PDB file of C-alpha atoms in Angstrom:
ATOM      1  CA  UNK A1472       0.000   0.000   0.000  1.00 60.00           C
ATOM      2  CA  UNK A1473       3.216   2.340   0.429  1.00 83.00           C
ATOM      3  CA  UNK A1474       4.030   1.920  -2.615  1.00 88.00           C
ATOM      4  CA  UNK A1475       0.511   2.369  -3.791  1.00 85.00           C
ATOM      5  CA  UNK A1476       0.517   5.800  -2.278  1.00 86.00           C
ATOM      6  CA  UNK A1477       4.371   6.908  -3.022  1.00 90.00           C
ATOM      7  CA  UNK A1478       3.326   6.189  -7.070  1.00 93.00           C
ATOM      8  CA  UNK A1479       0.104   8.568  -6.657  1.00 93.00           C
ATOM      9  CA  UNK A1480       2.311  11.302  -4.632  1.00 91.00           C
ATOM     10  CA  UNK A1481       4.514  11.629  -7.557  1.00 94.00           C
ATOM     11  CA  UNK A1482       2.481  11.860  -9.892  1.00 94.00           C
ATOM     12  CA  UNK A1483       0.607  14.244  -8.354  1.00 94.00           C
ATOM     13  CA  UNK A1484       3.717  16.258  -7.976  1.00 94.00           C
ATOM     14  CA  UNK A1485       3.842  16.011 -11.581  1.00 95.00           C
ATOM     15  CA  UNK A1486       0.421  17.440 -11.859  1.00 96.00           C
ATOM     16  CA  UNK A1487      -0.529  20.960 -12.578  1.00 95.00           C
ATOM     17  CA  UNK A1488      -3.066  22.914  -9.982  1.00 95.00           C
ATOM     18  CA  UNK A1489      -5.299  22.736 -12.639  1.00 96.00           C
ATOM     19  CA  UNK A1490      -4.803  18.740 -13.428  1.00 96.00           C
ATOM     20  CA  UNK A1491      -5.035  18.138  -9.658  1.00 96.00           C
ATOM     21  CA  UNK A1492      -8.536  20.276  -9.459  1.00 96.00           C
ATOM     22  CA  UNK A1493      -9.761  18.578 -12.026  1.00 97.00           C
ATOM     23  CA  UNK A1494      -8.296  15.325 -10.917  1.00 97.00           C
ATOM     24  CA  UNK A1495     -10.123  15.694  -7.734  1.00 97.00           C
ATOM     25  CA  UNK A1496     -13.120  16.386  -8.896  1.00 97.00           C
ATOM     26  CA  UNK A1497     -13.171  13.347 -11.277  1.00 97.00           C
ATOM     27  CA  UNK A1498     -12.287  11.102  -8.256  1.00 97.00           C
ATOM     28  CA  UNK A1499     -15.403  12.507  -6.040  1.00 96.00           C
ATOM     29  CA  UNK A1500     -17.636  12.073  -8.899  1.00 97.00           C
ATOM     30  CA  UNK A1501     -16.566   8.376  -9.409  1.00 98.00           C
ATOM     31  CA  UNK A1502     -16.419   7.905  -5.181  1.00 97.00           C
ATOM     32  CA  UNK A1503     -20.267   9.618  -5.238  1.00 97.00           C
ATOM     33  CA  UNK A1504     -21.364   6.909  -7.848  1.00 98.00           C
ATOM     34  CA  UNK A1505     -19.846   3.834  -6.294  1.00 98.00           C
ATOM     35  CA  UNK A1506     -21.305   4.949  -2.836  1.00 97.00           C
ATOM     36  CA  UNK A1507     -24.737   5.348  -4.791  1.00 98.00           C
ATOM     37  CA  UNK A1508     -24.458   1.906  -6.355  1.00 98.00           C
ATOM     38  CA  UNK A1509     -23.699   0.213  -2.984  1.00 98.00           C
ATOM     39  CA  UNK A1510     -19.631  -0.626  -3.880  1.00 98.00           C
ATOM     40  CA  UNK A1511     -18.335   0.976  -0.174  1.00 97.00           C
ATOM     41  CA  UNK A1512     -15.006  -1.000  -1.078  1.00 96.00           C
ATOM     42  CA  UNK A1513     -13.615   0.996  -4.166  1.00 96.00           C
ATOM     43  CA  UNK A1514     -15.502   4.052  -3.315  1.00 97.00           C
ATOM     44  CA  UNK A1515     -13.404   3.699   0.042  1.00 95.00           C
ATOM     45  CA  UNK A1516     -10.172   3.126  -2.160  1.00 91.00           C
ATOM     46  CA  UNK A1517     -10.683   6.092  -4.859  1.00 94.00           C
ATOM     47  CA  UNK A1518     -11.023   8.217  -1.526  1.00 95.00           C
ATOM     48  CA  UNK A1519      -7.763   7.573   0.177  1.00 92.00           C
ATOM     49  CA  UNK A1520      -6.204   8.396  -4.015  1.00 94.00           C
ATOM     50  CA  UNK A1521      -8.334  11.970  -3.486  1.00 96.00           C
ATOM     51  CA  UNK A1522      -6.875  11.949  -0.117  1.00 94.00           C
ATOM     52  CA  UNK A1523      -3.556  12.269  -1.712  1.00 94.00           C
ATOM     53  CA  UNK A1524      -4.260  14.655  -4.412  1.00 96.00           C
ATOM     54  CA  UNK A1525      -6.159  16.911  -1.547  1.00 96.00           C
ATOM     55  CA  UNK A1526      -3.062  16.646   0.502  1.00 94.00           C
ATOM     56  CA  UNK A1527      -0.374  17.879  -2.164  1.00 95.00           C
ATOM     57  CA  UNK A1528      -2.562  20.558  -3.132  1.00 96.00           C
ATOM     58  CA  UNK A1529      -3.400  21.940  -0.067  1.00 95.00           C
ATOM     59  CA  UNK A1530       0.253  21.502   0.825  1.00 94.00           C
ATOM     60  CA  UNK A1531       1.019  23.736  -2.645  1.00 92.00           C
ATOM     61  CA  UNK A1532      -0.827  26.453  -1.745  1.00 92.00           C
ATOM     62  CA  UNK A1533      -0.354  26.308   1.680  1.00 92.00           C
ATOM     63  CA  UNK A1534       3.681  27.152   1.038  1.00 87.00           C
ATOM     64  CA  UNK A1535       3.260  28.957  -2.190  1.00 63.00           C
ATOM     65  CA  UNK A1536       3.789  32.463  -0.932  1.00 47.00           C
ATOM     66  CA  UNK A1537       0.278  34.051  -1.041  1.00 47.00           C
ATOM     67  CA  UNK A1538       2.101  36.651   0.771  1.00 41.00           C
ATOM     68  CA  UNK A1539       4.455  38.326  -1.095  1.00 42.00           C
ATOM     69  CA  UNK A1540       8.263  37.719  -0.066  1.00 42.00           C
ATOM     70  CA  UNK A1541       7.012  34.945   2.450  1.00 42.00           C
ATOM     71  CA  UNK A1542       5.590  31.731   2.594  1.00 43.00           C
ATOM     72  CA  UNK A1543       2.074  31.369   3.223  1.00 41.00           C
ATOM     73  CA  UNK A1544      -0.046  31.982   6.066  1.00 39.00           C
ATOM     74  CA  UNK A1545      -2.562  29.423   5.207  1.00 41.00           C
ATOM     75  CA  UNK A1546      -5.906  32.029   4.298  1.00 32.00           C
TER      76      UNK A1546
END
């Protein structure tokens, strides 16, 4: 499962903002369908791979410098 999650945390440091947003949003659908149609298991799985993609976003523009000349203060 390390491994699992490592390979997903690269590529989504690979990923654009963008490709992450939209990324995210594909995931939820998909989770939001599975739930719908009863399959807890893989709706469960695709949420710990948006768990990931949440995580390095947040992390992005949590130390992007939305303040100039300093690192972010997390508004």
């Amino acid at each position: 499962m390390e491994d699992r999650t490592r390979a997903i945390g690269d590529a989504a440091d690979a990923m654009t903002d963008d490709e992450l947003e939209t990324a995210i949003a594909a995931l939820h659908a998909r989770e939001r369908e599975l739930l719908v149609a009863g399959d807890s298991d893989a709706a469960f799985a695709l949420m710990g791979t948006k768990f990931v993609l949440l995580s390095t976003l947040e992390d992005r523009r949590r130390g992007s410098g939305d303040v100039p000349g300093g690192q972010g203060v997390g508004w």
